[in-house]
Coordinates of C-alpha atoms in Angstrom, one line a residue:
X11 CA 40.8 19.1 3.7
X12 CA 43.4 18.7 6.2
X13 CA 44.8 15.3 7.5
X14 CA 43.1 15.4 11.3
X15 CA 39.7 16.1 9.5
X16 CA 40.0 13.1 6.9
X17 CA 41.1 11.0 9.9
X18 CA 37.6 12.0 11.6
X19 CA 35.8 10.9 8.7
X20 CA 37.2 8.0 8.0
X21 CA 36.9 7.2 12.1
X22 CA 33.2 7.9 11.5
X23 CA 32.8 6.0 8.5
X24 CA 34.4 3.0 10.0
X25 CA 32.0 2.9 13.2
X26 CA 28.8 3.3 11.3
X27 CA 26.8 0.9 9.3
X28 CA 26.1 1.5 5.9
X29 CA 22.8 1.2 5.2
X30 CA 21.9 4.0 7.7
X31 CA 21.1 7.1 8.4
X32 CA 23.6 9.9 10.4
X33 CA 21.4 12.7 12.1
X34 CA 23.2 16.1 12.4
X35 CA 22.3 16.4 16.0
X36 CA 23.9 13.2 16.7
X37 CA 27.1 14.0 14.7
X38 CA 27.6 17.1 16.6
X39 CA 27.5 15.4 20.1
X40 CA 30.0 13.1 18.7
X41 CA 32.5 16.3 18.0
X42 CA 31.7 16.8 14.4
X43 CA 30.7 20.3 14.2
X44 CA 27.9 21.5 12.0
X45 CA 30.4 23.5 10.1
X46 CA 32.9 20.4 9.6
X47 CA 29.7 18.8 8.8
X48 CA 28.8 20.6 5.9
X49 CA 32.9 20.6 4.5
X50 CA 32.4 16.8 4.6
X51 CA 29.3 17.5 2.7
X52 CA 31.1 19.3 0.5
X53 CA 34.3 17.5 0.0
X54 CA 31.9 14.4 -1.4
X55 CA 31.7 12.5 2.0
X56 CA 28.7 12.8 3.1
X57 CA 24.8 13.6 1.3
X58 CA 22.0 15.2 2.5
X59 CA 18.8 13.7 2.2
X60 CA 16.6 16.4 4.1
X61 CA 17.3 18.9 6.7
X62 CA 19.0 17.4 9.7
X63 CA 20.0 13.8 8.0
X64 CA 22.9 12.8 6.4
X65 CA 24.4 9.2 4.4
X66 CA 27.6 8.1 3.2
X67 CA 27.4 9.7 -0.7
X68 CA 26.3 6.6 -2.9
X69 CA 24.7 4.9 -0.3
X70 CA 21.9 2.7 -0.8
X71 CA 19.3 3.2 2.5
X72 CA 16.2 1.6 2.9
X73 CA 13.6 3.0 5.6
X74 CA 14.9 0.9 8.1
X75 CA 18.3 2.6 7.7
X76 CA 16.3 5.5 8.9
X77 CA 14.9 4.1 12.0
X78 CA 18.1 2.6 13.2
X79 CA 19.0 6.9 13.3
X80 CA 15.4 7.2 14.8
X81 CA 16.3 4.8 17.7
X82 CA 20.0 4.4 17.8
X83 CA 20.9 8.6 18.0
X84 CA 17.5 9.8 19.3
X85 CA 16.3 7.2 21.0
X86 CA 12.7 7.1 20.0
X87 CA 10.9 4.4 20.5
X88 CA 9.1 4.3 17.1
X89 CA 9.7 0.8 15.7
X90 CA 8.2 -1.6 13.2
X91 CA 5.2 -3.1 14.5
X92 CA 1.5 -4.4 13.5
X93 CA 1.5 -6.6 10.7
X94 CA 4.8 -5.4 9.3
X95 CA 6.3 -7.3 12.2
X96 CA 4.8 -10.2 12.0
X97 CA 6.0 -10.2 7.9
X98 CA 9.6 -9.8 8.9
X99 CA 9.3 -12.7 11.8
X100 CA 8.1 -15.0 9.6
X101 CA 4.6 -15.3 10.9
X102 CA 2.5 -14.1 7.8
X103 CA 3.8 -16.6 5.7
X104 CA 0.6 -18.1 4.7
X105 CA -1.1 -14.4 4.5
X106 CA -0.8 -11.9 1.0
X107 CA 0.6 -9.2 3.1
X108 CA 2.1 -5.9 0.8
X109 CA 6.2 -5.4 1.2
X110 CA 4.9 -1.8 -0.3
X111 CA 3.7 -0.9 2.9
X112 CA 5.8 0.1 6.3
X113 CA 4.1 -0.1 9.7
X114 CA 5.3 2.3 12.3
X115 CA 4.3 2.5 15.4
X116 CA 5.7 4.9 18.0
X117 CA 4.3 6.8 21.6
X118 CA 1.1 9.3 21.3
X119 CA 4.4 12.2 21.7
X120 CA 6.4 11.3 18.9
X121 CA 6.8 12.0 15.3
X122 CA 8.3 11.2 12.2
X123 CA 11.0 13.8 11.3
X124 CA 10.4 15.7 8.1
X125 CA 13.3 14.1 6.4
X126 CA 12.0 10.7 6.7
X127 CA 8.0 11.1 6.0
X128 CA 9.3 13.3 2.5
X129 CA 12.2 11.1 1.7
X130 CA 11.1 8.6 -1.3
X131 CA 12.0 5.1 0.2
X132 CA 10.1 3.2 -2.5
X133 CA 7.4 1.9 0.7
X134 CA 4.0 4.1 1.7
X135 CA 5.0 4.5 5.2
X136 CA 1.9 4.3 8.1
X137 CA 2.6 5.4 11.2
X138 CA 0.2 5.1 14.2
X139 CA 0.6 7.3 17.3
X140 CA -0.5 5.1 20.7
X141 CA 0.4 4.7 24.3
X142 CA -1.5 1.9 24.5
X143 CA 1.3 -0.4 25.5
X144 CA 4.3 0.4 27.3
X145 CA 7.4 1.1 24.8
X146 CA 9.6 -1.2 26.2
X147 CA 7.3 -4.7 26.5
X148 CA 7.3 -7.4 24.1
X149 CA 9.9 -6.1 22.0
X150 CA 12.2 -7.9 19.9
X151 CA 15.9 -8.1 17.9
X152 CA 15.8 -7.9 14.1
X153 CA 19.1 -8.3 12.6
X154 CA 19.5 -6.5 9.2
X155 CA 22.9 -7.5 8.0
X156 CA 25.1 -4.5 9.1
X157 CA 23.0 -3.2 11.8
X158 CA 20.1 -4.2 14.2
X159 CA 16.4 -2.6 15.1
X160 CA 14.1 -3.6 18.1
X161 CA 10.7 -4.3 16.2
X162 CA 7.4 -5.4 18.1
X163 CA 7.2 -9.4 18.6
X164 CA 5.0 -11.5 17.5
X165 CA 2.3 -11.0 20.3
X166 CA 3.1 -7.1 20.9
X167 CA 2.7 -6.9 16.8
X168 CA -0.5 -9.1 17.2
X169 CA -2.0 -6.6 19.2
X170 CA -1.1 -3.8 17.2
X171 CA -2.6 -5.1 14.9
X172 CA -6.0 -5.6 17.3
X173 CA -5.5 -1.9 17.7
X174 CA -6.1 -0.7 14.2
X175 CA -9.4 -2.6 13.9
X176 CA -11.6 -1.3 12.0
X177 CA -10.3 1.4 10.3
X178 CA -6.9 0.4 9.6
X179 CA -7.0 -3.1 10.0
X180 CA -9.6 -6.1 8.9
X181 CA -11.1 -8.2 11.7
X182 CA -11.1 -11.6 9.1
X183 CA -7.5 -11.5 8.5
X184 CA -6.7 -10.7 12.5
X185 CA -8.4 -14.3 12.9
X186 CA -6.5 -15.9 10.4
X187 CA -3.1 -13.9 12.0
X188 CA -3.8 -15.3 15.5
X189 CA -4.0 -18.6 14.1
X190 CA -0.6 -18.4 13.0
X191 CA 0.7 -17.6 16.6
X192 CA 0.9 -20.7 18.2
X193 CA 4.2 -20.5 19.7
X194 CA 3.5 -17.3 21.8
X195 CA 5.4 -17.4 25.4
X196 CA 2.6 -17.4 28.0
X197 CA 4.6 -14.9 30.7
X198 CA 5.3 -12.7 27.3
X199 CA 1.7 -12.6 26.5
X200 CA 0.6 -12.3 30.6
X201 CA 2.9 -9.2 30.7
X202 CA 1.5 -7.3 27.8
X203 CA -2.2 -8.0 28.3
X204 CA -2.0 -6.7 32.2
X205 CA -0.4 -3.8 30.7
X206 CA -2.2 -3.2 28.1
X207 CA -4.7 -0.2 28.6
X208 CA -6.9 -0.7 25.4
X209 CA -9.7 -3.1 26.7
X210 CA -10.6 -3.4 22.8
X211 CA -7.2 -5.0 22.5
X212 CA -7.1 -7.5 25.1
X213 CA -10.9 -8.7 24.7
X214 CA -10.3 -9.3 20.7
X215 CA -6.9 -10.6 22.0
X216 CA -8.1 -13.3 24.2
X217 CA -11.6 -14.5 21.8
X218 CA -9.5 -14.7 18.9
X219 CA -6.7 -17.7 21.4
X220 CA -9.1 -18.9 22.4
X221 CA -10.8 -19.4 19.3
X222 CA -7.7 -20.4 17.6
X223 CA -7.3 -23.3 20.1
X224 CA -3.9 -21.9 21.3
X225 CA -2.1 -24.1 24.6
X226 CA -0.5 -20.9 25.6
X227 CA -4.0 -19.8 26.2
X228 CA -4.8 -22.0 28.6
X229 CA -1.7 -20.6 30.8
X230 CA -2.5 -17.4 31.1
X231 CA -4.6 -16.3 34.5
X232 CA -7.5 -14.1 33.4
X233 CA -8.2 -12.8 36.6
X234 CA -4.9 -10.7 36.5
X235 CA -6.0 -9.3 33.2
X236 CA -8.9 -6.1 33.7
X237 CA -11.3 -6.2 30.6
X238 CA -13.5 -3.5 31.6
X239 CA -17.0 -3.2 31.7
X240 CA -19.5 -2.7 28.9
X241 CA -20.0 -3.8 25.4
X242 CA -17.7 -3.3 22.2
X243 CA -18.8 -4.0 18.9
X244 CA -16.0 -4.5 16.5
X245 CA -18.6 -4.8 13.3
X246 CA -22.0 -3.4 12.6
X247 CA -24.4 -6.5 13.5
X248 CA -23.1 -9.7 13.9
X249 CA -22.6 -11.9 16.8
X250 CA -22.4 -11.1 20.7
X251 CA -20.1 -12.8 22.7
X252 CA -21.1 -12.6 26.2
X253 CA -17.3 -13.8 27.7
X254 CA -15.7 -11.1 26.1
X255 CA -19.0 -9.1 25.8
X256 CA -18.0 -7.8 22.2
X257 CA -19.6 -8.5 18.7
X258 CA -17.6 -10.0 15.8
X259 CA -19.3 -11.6 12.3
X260 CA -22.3 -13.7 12.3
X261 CA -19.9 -16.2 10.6
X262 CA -17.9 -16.6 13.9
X263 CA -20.7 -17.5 16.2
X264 CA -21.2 -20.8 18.0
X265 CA -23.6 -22.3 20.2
X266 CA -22.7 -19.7 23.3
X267 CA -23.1 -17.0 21.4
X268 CA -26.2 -14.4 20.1
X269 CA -27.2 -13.5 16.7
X270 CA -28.2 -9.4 17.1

């Protein structure tokens, strides 16, 4: 290989993390062809680990290597959200949550590449397709050592978590993540509920702060946040709480609210 090109790659090598992932298509709009590519390939530099994604050879990536690529070089907004979050912000302390499983959340038009859903990163990766909040609210800065991802915040991963109810998510242990929340910023919590489109969301949202006795409940103004019309029932029978007009477990139910 001749000097310039070692210079390159040790240029390249220097500016980015270890611990990630290199897309292709990102390495050729920074002026590494695909053919120098693949002699970096194979002079030992670099390793494939699916078509279109590359790592420094002996590198050690984790899937969060792979969305700092997602984000960083393709700008996606697919990010680490629901209760994941919450895990990694310290807010599920108290909770059994699984470090085998990977919660992904990303816009109703993106997808995971093929590299990343077949590449083994030791976590079952879920990833949820919804608009239902706007990409850029209520987003956070994890650090991760050498580099950095935006993740959901606590009350953006909150109601993510909302979202996936029932299939995906149990309504018990929602409760019992709400109650962990009680440092929320009002304005941040304002924001995303008036911009929220799910009304599922923001009526579970607001039952389950005010339930939990939260004083950033009291600040928010409810008559800036639209809830719809019509019932929801988040379990079978149970019961109906006319504020929110949705139905929870017969467990939850207090003096203002119906048995069905």
């Amino acid at each position: 290989m001749s000097t310039k090109n070692q210079t390159k790659i040790n240029q390249l090598l220097q500016k980015q993390p270890s611990g990630t992932v290199m897309l292709s298509s990102w390495l050729t709009s920074q002026g590494y062809s695909p053919d120098l590519q693949k002699r970096y390939r194979k002079s030992g530099w670099l390793e494939s680990i699916g078509s279109g994604a590359m790592k420094r050879t002996g590198d050690i990536i984790a899937y969060t290597g792979a969305l700092y690529a997602l984000q960083q070089q393709k700008g996606l907004s697919i990010h680490i959200g629901g209760k994941s979050a919450l895990n990694y912000l310290g807010k599920s302390q108290y909770l059994n949550f699984s470090s085998e499983t990977a919660v992904l959340f990303g816009l109703s038009n993106e997808k995971l590449p093929t590299w990343f859903s077949n590449y083994p990163w030791g976590v079952e990766i879920q990833f949820h397709n919804t608009s239902f909040l706007p990409s850029d609210l209520g987003m956070v800065t994890l650090e991760l050592g050498t580099y950095s991802l935006q993740i959901s915040g606590p009350a953006r991963a909150m109601m993510e978590c909302l979202f996936l109810i029932p299939e995906n998510q149990e309504l018990t242990e929602s409760f019992e993540l709400m109650e962990s929340l009680s440092n929320l910023r009002p304005q941040t919590v304002q924001t995303l509920l008036e911009n929220c489109t799910s009304i599922k969301v923001k009526r579970l949202f607001l039952f389950l702060a005010e339930e939990a006795k939260h004083l950033w409940f009291t600040q928010l103004d409810l008559s800036k946040i639209a809830l719809g019309t019509g019932k929801r029932a988040m379990v079978k029978s149970g019961a109906y709480i006319p504020k929110y007009q949705i139905t929870v477990p017969k467990s939850w139910k207090t003096d203002d609210e119906i048995e069905l």
